[in-house]
Coordinates of C-alpha atoms and ligand atoms in Angstrom, one line a residue:
M1 CA 94.6 62.1 117.5
Q2 CA 95.4 65.4 115.6
P3 CA 99.2 65.9 115.5
F4 CA 100.5 69.1 117.1
V5 CA 101.3 71.5 114.3
T6 CA 102.4 75.0 115.2
E7 CA 102.0 77.9 112.8
F8 CA 105.6 78.0 111.7
M9 CA 105.6 74.3 110.8
S10 CA 103.0 75.1 108.2
K11 CA 104.3 74.8 104.7
S12 CA 102.5 77.9 103.6
V13 CA 104.6 80.3 105.8
K14 CA 108.1 81.2 105.0
N15 CA 110.2 81.8 108.1
I16 CA 113.1 84.3 108.6
A17 CA 115.8 84.4 111.2
I18 CA 117.7 87.6 111.8
L19 CA 121.3 87.6 113.0
A20 CA 122.1 90.9 114.7
S21 CA 124.4 92.1 117.4
G22 CA 123.9 95.9 117.5
A23 CA 121.1 98.4 118.3
G24 CA 118.8 96.6 116.0
S25 CA 117.2 99.4 114.1
N26 CA 117.2 97.4 110.9
A27 CA 115.7 94.4 112.7
Q28 CA 113.0 96.7 114.0
K29 CA 112.1 97.8 110.5
I30 CA 112.1 94.3 109.2
L31 CA 109.8 93.2 112.1
E32 CA 107.4 96.1 111.4
H33 CA 107.4 95.3 107.7
F34 CA 106.3 91.7 108.2
S35 CA 104.2 92.2 111.3
D36 CA 100.8 91.8 109.5
R37 CA 101.8 89.1 107.1
M38 CA 100.4 85.7 107.0
D39 CA 102.9 84.4 104.4
I40 CA 106.2 85.5 105.8
A41 CA 107.3 85.8 109.5
V42 CA 110.4 86.6 111.5
R43 CA 110.7 83.7 113.9
L44 CA 114.1 84.0 115.6
I45 CA 116.7 86.7 116.4
V46 CA 120.2 85.4 116.9
S47 CA 122.9 87.5 118.6
N48 CA 126.4 87.1 119.8
K49 CA 126.0 89.8 122.5
Q50 CA 123.9 89.2 125.6
D51 CA 123.3 93.0 126.0
A52 CA 122.6 93.9 122.3
G53 CA 119.8 96.4 121.8
V54 CA 118.2 94.0 119.3
L55 CA 117.4 91.6 122.1
N56 CA 115.0 94.2 123.6
I57 CA 113.4 94.7 120.3
A58 CA 112.9 90.9 120.1
K59 CA 111.4 90.8 123.6
V60 CA 108.9 93.6 122.9
A61 CA 107.9 91.9 119.6
S62 CA 107.7 88.4 121.4
I63 CA 110.3 86.9 119.0
D64 CA 112.4 84.0 120.2
T65 CA 116.1 84.8 120.7
F66 CA 119.2 82.6 120.7
I67 CA 122.6 83.7 121.9
V68 CA 125.7 82.2 120.2
T69 CA 129.2 82.1 121.6
R70 CA 132.2 81.9 119.3
D71 CA 132.7 78.2 120.2
S72 CA 129.0 77.2 119.6
F73 CA 128.9 79.2 116.4
Y74 CA 132.0 77.8 114.8
A75 CA 132.5 74.4 116.4
T76 CA 129.0 73.1 116.8
T77 CA 125.8 73.0 114.9
D78 CA 123.6 74.2 117.8
L79 CA 122.4 77.1 115.8
L80 CA 121.2 74.8 113.0
V81 CA 119.1 72.9 115.5
E82 CA 117.4 76.2 116.5
L83 CA 116.9 77.2 112.9
D84 CA 115.5 73.7 111.9
K85 CA 113.2 73.7 115.0
R86 CA 111.5 76.8 113.5
N87 CA 111.6 75.8 109.9
I88 CA 113.7 78.8 109.0
D89 CA 113.9 79.3 105.2
F90 CA 116.0 82.5 105.0
I91 CA 118.6 84.2 107.1
V92 CA 119.1 88.0 107.3
L93 CA 122.2 89.6 108.7
A94 CA 121.6 93.0 110.1
G95 CA 124.6 94.2 112.0
F96 CA 126.2 90.7 112.6
L97 CA 129.9 91.0 112.4
W98 CA 131.2 87.4 112.6
L99 CA 132.1 85.6 109.4
I100 CA 129.5 83.0 108.6
P101 CA 130.8 79.4 108.8
P102 CA 130.7 77.1 105.8
Y103 CA 128.1 74.7 107.4
L104 CA 125.6 77.5 107.6
I105 CA 126.3 78.7 104.0
Q106 CA 125.9 75.1 102.7
H107 CA 122.6 74.7 104.6
Y108 CA 121.2 77.9 103.2
P109 CA 122.6 78.3 99.7
D110 CA 121.7 81.8 98.4
R111 CA 119.4 82.1 101.4
I112 CA 121.6 84.3 103.6
I113 CA 121.9 88.0 102.9
N114 CA 123.7 91.0 104.5
I115 CA 123.4 94.7 104.2
H116 CA 126.6 96.8 104.0
P117 CA 126.5 100.5 104.7
A118 CA 128.5 101.5 101.6
L119 CA 128.7 100.9 97.9
L120 CA 130.6 97.6 97.6
P121 CA 133.1 96.6 96.4
K122 CA 134.6 99.8 97.8
F123 CA 134.8 100.1 101.6
G124 CA 134.2 96.5 102.4
G125 CA 136.1 93.7 104.0
K126 CA 137.2 92.7 107.5
G127 CA 137.1 95.6 110.0
M128 CA 134.9 97.7 107.6
Y129 CA 131.7 98.1 109.7
G130 CA 129.8 100.9 111.4
H131 CA 131.6 104.2 111.7
F132 CA 134.8 102.8 110.2
V133 CA 133.0 102.6 106.9
H134 CA 131.7 106.2 107.0
E135 CA 135.0 107.5 108.2
A136 CA 136.8 105.8 105.2
V137 CA 134.2 107.2 102.8
H138 CA 134.6 110.7 104.2
L139 CA 138.4 110.5 104.1
A140 CA 138.3 109.4 100.5
K141 CA 136.2 112.4 99.7
E142 CA 133.6 110.3 97.9
T143 CA 130.7 112.2 96.4
H144 CA 128.3 109.3 97.0
S145 CA 127.8 106.5 99.4
G146 CA 124.9 104.1 99.8
I147 CA 123.9 100.6 100.7
T148 CA 124.7 97.2 99.3
I149 CA 122.5 94.2 99.9
H150 CA 124.4 91.0 99.0
Y151 CA 124.4 87.2 99.4
V152 CA 126.7 86.0 102.0
N153 CA 129.7 83.7 101.2
E154 CA 132.7 82.6 103.2
K155 CA 134.4 86.0 102.8
Y156 CA 133.5 89.4 104.2
D157 CA 131.3 91.4 101.9
E158 CA 132.2 89.4 98.7
G159 CA 129.0 87.6 97.9
S160 CA 127.1 88.6 94.8
I161 CA 125.2 91.9 94.9
V162 CA 121.4 91.9 95.0
F163 CA 120.7 95.6 95.3
Q164 CA 122.4 98.9 95.7
E165 CA 121.1 102.4 96.3
R166 CA 123.1 105.6 96.4
C167 CA 122.9 108.9 98.3
E168 CA 124.8 112.1 97.7
I169 CA 127.5 113.3 100.0
L170 CA 127.9 117.0 100.4
P171 CA 131.5 118.4 100.8
S172 CA 130.4 119.6 104.3
D173 CA 129.1 116.2 105.4
Q174 CA 130.9 114.6 108.3
P175 CA 131.0 110.8 108.9
E176 CA 127.9 111.1 111.2
D177 CA 126.0 112.8 108.4
I178 CA 126.9 110.1 105.9
A179 CA 125.8 107.5 108.5
K180 CA 122.4 109.2 108.8
K181 CA 121.9 109.3 105.1
V182 CA 122.9 105.7 104.7
Q183 CA 120.6 104.6 107.5
V184 CA 117.6 106.2 105.9
L185 CA 118.4 104.0 102.8
E186 CA 118.8 100.9 104.9
H187 CA 115.5 101.3 106.7
S188 CA 113.6 102.0 103.5
H189 CA 115.0 99.3 101.3
Y190 CA 116.2 96.3 103.4
P191 CA 112.7 95.1 104.3
T192 CA 111.3 95.4 100.8
V193 CA 114.3 93.6 99.2
I194 CA 114.0 90.8 101.8
D195 CA 110.3 90.6 101.0
Q196 CA 111.0 90.2 97.3
L197 CA 113.7 87.5 97.9
V198 CA 111.7 85.5 100.4
S199 CA 108.4 85.8 98.4
S200 CA 110.2 84.3 95.4
L201 CA 111.5 81.2 97.3
P202 CA 109.7 78.0 96.4
L203 CA 107.5 76.7 99.2
Ligands
GRF1 C1 123.8 98.7 109.7 O1 124.5 99.9 109.4 C2 124.1 97.7 108.7 O2 124.5 98.3 107.4 C3 125.3 97.0 109.2 O3 125.2 97.0 110.6 C4 124.4 98.1 111.0 C5 123.4 97.6 111.9 O4 122.7 98.7 112.5 N1 125.5 95.7 108.6 P1 121.4 98.4 113.4 O5 121.8 97.5 114.5 O6 120.4 97.7 112.5 O7 120.9 99.7 113.9

């Protein structure tokens, strides 16, 4: 009898999981980028918030979802079971605020990336997320901000940098203006950087 082999078990497809707990605009762009691809697929969206906007995006796109609690995330390997079930090769953080536990980093060495809405190493670290970042950049009267895509390690925003892109800040720009400029960069670069990294993984 032919064994049951689903598409994501096939060795020729590389599978991505996205960890996100916000609106999910980056997750949306990533899903759109890979929607027609036979070689790379987003298989799972993981969130720590039951009401996160990203879960609606997953529903519309018919992507599996998995909710983590603090206890399950840090004290069990339940998430690993879900990732293994789907042969996940690569993990993308897109607005996921919890520190990634060592067991996950060890299971995915150099296979977890994050996007930070500023030019690291400035304006990073615990508590530096969302509008807090743009307010700090504004307060510091920076002439530029941008995005940083980096590997994830056991510390907030300290993994090695893969990619950065800058945008100019005008003296009249408010934190909301900076946020908009940075979001444009995120949406245009995150999917393509993910594509390059995942494409270069050995099968
Ligand atoms: C983005 O600004 C990203 O840089 C940060 O979290 C935010 C997520 O936004 N890591 P969204 O949920 O993708 O709209």
